[in-house]
Coordinates of N, CA and C in Angstrom, one line a residue:
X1200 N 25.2 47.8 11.4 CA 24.8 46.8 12.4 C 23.5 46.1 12.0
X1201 N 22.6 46.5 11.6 CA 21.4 46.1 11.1 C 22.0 44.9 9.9
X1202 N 22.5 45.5 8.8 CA 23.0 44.7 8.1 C 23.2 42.9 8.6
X1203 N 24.4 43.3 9.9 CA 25.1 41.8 10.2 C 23.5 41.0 11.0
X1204 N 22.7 42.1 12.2 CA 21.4 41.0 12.2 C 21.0 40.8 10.8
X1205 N 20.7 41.2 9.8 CA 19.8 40.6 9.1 C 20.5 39.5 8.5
X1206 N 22.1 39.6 8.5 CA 22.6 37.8 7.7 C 22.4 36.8 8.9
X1207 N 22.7 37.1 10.1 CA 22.3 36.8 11.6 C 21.0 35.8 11.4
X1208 N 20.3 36.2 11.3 CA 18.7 35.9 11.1 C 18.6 35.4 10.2
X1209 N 19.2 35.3 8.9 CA 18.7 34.8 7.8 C 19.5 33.5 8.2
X1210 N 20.6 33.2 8.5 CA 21.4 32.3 9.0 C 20.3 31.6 9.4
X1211 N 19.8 31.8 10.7 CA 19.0 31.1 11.4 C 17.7 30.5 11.5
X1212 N 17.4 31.3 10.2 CA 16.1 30.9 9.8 C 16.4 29.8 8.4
X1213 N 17.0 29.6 7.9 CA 18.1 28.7 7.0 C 18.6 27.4 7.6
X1214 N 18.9 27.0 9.0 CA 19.5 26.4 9.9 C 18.0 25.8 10.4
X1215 N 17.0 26.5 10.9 CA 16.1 26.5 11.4 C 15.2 25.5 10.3
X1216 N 15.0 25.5 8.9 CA 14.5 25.0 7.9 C 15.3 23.6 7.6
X1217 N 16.2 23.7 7.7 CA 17.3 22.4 7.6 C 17.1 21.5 8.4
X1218 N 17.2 21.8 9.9 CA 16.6 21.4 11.2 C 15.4 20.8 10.8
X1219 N 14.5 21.5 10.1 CA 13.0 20.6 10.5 C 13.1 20.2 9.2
X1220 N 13.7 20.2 8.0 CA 13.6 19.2 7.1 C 14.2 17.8 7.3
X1221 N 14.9 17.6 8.0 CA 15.3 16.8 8.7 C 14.6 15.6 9.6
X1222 N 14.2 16.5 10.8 CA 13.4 16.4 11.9 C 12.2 15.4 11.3
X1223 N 11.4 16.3 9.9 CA 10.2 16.2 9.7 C 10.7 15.0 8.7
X1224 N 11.4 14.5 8.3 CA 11.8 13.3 7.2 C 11.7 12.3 8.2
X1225 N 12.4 12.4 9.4 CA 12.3 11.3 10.4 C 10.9 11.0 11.0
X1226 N 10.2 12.3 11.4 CA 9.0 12.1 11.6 C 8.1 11.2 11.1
X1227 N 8.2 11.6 9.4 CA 7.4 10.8 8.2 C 7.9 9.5 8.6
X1228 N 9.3 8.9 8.6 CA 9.2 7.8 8.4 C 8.7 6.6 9.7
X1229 N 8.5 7.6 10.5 CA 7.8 7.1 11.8 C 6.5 6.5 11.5
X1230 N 6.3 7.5 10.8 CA 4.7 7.0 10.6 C 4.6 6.0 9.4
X1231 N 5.6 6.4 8.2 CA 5.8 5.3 7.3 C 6.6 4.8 7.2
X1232 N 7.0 3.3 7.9 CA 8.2 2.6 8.3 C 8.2 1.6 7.0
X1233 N 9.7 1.4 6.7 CA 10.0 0.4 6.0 C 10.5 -0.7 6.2
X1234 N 9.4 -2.0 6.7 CA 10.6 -3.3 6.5 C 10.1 -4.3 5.7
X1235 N 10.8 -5.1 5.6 CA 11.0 -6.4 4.3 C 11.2 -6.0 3.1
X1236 N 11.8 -4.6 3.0 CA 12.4 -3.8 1.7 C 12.5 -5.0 0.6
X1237 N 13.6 -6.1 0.8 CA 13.8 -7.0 0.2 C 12.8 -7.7 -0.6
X1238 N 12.3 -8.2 0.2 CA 10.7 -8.8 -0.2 C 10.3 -8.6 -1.4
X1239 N 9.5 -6.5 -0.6 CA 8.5 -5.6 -1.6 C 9.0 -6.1 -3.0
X1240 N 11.0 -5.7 -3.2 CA 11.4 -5.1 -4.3 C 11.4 -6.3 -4.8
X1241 N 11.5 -7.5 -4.4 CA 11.7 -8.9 -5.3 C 10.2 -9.1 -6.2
X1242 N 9.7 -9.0 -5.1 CA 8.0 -9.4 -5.8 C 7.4 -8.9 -6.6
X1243 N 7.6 -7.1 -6.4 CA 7.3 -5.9 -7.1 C 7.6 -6.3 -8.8
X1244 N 9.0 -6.7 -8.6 CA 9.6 -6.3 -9.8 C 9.3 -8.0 -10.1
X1245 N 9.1 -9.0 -9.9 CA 8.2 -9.9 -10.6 C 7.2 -10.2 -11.0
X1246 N 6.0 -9.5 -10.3 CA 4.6 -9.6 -10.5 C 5.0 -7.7 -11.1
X1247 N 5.5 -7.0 -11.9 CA 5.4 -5.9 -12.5 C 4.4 -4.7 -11.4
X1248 N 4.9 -4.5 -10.2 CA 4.1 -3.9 -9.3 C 5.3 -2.6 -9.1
X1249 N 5.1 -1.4 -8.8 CA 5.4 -0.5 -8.3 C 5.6 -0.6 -6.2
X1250 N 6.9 -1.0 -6.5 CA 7.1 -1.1 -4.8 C 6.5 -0.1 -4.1
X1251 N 6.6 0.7 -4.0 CA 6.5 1.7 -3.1 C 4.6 1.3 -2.9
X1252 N 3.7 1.0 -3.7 CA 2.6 0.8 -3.7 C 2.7 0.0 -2.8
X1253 N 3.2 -1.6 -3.3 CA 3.0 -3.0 -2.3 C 3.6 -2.4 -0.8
X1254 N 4.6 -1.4 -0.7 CA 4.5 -1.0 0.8 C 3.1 -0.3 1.2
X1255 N 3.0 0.8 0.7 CA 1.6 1.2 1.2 C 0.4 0.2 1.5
X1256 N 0.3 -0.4 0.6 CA -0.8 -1.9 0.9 C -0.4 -2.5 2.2
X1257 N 0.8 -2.7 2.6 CA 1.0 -3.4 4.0 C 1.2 -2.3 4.7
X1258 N 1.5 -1.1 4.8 CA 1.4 0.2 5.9 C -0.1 0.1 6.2
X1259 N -1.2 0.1 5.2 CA -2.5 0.3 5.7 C -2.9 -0.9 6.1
X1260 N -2.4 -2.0 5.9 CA -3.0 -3.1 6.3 C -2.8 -3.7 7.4
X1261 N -1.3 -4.1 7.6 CA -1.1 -4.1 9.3 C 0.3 -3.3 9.6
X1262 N 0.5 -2.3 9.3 CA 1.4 -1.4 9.3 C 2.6 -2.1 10.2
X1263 N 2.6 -3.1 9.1 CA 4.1 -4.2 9.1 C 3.9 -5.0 10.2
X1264 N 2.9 -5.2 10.8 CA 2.8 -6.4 11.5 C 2.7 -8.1 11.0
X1265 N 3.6 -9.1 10.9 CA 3.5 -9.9 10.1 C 2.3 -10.8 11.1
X1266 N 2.6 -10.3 12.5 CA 1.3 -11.6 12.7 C -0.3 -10.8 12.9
X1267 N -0.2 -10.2 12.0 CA -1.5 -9.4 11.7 C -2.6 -10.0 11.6
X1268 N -3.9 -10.5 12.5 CA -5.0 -11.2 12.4 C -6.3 -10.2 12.3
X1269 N -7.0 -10.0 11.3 CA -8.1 -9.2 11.1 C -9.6 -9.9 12.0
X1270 N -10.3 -9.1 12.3 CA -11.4 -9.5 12.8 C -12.1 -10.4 11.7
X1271 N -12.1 -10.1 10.6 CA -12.8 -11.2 9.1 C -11.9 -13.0 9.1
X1272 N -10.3 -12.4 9.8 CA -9.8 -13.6 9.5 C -8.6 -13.5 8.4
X1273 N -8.4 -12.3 8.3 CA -7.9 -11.7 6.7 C -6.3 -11.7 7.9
X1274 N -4.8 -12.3 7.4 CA -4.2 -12.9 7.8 C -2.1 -12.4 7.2
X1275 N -1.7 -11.5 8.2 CA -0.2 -11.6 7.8 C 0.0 -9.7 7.4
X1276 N 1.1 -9.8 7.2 CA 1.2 -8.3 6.8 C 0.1 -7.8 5.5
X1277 N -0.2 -8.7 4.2 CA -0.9 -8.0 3.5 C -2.2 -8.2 3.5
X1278 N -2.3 -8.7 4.9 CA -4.1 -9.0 5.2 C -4.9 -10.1 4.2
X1279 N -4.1 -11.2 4.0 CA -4.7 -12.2 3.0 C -5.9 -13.2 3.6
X1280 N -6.7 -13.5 3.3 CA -7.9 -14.4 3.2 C -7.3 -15.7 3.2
X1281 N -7.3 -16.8 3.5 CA -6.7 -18.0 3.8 C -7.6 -18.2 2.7
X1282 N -8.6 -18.1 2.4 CA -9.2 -18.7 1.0 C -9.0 -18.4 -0.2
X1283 N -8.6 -16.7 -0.1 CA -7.9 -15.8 -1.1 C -6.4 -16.5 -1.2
X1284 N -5.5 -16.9 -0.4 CA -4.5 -17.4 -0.4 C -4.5 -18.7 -1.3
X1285 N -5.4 -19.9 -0.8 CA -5.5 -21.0 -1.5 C -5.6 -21.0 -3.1
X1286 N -6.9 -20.2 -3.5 CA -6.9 -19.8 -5.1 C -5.6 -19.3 -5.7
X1287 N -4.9 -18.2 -5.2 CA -4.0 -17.6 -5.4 C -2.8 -18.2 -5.9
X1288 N -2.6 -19.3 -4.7 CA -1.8 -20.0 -4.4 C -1.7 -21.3 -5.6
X1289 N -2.7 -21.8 -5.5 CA -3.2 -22.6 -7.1 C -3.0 -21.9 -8.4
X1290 N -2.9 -20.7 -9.0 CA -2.5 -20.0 -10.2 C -1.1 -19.7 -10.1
X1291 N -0.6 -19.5 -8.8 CA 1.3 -19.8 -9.2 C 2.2 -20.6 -8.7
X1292 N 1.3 -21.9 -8.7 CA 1.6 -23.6 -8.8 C 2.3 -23.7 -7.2
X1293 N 2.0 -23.1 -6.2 CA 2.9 -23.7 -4.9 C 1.3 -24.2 -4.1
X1294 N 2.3 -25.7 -3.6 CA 1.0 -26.6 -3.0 C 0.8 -25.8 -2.0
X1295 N -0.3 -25.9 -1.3 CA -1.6 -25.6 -0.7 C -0.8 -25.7 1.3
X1296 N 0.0 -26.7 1.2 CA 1.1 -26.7 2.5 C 1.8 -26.3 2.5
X1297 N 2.5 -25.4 1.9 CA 3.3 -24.9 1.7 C 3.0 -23.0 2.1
X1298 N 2.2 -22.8 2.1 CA 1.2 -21.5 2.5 C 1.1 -21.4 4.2
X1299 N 1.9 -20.5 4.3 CA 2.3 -19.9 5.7 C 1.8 -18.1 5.6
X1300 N 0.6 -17.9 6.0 CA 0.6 -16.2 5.7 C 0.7 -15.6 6.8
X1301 N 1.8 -16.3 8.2 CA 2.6 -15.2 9.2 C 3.8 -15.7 8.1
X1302 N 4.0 -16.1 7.5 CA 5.4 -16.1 7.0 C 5.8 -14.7 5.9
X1303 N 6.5 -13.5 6.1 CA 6.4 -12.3 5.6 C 7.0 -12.3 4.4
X1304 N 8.0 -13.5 3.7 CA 8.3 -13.7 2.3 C 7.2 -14.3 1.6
X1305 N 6.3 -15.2 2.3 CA 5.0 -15.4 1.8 C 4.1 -14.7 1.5
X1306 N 3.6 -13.9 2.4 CA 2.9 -13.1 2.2 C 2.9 -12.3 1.9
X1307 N 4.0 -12.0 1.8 CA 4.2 -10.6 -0.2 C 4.6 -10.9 -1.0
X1308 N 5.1 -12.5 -1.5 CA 4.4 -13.0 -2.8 C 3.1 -13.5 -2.7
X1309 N 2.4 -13.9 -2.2 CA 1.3 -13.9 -2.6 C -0.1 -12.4 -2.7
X1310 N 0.2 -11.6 -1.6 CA -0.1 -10.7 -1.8 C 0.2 -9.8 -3.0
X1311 N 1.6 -9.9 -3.4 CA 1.7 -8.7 -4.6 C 1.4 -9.7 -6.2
X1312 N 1.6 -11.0 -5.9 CA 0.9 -11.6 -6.9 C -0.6 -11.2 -7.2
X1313 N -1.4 -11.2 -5.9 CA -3.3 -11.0 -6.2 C -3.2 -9.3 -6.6
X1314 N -2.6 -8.3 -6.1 CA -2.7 -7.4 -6.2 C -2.3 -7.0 -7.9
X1315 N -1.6 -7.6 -8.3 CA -0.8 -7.5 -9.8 C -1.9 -8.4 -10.5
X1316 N -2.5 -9.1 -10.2 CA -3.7 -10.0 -10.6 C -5.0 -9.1 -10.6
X1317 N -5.4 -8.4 -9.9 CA -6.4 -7.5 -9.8 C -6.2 -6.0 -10.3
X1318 N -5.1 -5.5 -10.8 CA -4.5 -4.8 -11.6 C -4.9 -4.9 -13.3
X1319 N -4.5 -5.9 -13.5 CA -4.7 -7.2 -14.6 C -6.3 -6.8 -15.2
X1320 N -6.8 -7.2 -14.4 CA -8.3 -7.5 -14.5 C -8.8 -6.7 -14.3
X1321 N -9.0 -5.1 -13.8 CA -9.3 -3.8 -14.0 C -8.3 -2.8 -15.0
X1322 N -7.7 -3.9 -15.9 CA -6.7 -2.8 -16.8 C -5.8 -1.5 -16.2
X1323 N -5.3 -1.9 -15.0 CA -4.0 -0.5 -14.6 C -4.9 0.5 -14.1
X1324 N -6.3 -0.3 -13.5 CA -7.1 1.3 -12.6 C -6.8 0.9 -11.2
X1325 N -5.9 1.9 -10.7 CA -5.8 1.6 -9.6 C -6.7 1.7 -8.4
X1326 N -7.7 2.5 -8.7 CA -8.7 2.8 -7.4 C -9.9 1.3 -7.7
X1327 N -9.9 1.0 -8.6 CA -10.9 -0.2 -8.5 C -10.2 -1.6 -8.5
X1328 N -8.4 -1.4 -8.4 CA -8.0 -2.7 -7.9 C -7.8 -2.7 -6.7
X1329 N -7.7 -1.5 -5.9 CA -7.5 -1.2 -4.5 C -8.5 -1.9 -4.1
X1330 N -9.7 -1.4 -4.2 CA -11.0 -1.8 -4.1 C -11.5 -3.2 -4.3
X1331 N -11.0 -3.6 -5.2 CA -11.4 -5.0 -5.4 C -10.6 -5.8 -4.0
X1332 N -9.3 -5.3 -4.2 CA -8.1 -5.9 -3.0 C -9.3 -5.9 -1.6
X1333 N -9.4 -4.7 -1.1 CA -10.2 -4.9 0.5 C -11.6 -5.0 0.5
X1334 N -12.9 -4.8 -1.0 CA -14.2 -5.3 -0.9 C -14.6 -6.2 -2.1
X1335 N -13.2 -6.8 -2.7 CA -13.8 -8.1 -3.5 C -13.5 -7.7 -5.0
X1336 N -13.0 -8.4 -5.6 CA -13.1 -8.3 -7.0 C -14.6 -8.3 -7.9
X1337 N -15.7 -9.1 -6.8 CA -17.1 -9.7 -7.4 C -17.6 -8.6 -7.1
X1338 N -17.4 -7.8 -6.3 CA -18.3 -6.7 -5.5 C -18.0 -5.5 -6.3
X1339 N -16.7 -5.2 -6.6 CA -16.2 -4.4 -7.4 C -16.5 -4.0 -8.9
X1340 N -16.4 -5.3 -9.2 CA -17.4 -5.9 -10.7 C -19.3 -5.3 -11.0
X1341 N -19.6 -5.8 -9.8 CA -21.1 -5.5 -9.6 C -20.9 -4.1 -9.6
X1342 N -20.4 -3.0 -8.4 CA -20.9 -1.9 -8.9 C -20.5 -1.1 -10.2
X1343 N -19.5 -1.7 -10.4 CA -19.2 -1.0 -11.7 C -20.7 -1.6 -13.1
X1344 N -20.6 -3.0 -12.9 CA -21.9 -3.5 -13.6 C -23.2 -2.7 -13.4
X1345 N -23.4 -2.2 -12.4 CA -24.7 -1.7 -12.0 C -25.1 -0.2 -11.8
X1346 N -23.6 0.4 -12.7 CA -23.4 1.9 -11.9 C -23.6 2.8 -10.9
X1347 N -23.1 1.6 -10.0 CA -22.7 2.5 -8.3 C -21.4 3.0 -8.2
X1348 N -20.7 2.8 -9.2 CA -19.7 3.5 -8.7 C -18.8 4.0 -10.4
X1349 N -19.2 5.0 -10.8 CA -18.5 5.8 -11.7 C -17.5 5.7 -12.4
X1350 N -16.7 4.7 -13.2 CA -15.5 4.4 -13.6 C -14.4 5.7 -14.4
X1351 N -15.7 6.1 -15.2 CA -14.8 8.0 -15.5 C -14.4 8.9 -14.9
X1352 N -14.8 9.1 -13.7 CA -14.5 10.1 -12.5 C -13.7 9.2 -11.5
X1353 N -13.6 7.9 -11.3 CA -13.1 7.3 -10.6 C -12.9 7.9 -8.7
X1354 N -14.2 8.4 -8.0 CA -14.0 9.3 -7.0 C -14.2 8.5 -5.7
X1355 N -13.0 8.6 -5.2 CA -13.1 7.0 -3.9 C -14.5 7.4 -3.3
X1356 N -14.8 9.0 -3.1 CA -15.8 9.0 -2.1 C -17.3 8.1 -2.6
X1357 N -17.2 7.9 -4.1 CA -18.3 7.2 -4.6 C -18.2 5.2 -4.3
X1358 N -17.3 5.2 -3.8 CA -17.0 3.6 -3.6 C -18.4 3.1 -2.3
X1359 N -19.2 2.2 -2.6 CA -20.1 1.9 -1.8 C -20.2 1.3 -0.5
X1360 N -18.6 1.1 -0.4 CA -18.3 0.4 0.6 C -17.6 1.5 1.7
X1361 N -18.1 1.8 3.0 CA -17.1 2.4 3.9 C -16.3 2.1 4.0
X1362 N -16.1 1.0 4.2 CA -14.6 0.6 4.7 C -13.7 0.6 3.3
X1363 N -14.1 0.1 2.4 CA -13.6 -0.2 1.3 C -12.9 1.4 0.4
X1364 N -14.1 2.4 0.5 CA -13.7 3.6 0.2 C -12.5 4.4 1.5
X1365 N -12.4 3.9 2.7 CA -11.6 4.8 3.2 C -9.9 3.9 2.9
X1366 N -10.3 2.9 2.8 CA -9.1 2.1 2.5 C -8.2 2.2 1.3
X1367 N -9.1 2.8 0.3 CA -8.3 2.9 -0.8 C -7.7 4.4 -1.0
X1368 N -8.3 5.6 -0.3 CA -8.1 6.7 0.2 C -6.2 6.6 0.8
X1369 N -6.8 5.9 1.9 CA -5.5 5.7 2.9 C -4.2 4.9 1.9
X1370 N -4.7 4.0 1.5 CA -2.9 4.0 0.2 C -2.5 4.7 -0.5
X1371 N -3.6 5.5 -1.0 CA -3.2 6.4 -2.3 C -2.2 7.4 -1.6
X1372 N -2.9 7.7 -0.3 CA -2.3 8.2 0.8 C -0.7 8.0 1.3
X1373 N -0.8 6.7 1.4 CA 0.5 6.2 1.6 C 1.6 6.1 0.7
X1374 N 0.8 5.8 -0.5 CA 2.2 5.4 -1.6 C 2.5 6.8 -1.7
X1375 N 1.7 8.1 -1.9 CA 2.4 9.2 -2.2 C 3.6 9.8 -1.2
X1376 N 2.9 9.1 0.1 CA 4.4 9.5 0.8 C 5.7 8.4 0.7
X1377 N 5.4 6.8 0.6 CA 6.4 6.1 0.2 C 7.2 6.7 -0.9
X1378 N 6.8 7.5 -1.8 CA 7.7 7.7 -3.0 C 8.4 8.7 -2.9
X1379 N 8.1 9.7 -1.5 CA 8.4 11.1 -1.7 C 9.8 10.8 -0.5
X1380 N 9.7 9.9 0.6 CA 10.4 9.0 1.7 C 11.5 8.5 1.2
X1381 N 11.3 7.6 0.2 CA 11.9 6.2 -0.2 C 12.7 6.1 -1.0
X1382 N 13.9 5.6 -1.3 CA 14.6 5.4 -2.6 C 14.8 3.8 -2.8
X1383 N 13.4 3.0 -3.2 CA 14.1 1.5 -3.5 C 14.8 1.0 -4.7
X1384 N 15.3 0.3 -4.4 CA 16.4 -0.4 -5.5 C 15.6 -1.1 -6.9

């Protein structure tokens, strides 16, 4: 008798784990939702970006809200700068009217364009293009110029900027779950 509880139990504790792997997959993507898949994966794989990243950058930024308006002014799902947009927008030749950043195909080319641009220009470090993304490429440059911020240990918590260090925390954050969630094309 003992025997049949213990396959009994083990059944259900098996069923029970199934159940919340499940459960808990749905949960995650509650929190990490996917839309304009399309988009991400077009851009991604044009400007040489790791999709699953350019989602995390719009999860932390306006967690897919396309008419996303920041207190700075910073504009659309990947929180673009209307001035950041213009420059941007000038290096991959589309006129200046043509720049809609509630528009969500716009604004993840041009966002995964600056981010793959800022990539670029810190050689594939990710924590100091994050960084440059939400406190500035100039700003990012400086501390590294002036050694406020450590480039061989690379440790967000050294980033001088609060907001800037919890921001880049929170993608690294995110893309680890996008990749572990996600299967893009």
């Amino acid at each position: 008798m003992n025997q049949k509880i213990n396959k009994v139990f083990t059944l259900l504790v098996i069923a029970l784990i199934v159940a919340l792997f499940f459960n808990l997959n749905w949960f995650l993507k509650t929190i990490y939702p996917l839309k304009y898949e399309d988009y991400i994966v077009k851009y991604s794989k044009e400007y040489g970006l790791d999709p699953y990243l350019v989602a995390s950058v719009i999860k932390i930024e306006s967690n897919f809200n396309p008419s996303s308006i920041s207190n700075k002014g910073a504009i659309g799902l990947m929180q673009i700068m209307p001035s950041t947009a213009v420059w941007a927008a000038g290096k991959m030749g589309i006129r200046e009217e043509k720049i809609d950043l509630m528009d969500p195909k716009t604004n993840i080319m041009i966002g995964t364009w600056y981010l793959s641009d800022l990539l670029r220009e810190f050689k594939g470090d990710l924590t100091l293009a994050l960084a440059a993304y939400n406190g500035g490429r100039g700003n990012v440059r400086e501390w590294v110029d002036r050694g406020l911020f450590d480039v061989k240990n690379k440790k967000e918590e050294e980033i001088p900027f609060v907001e800037t260090k919890f921001f880049v925390m929170k993608v690294k954050k995110a893309y680890y779950w996008y990749r572990k969630l996600y299967r893009l094309k």
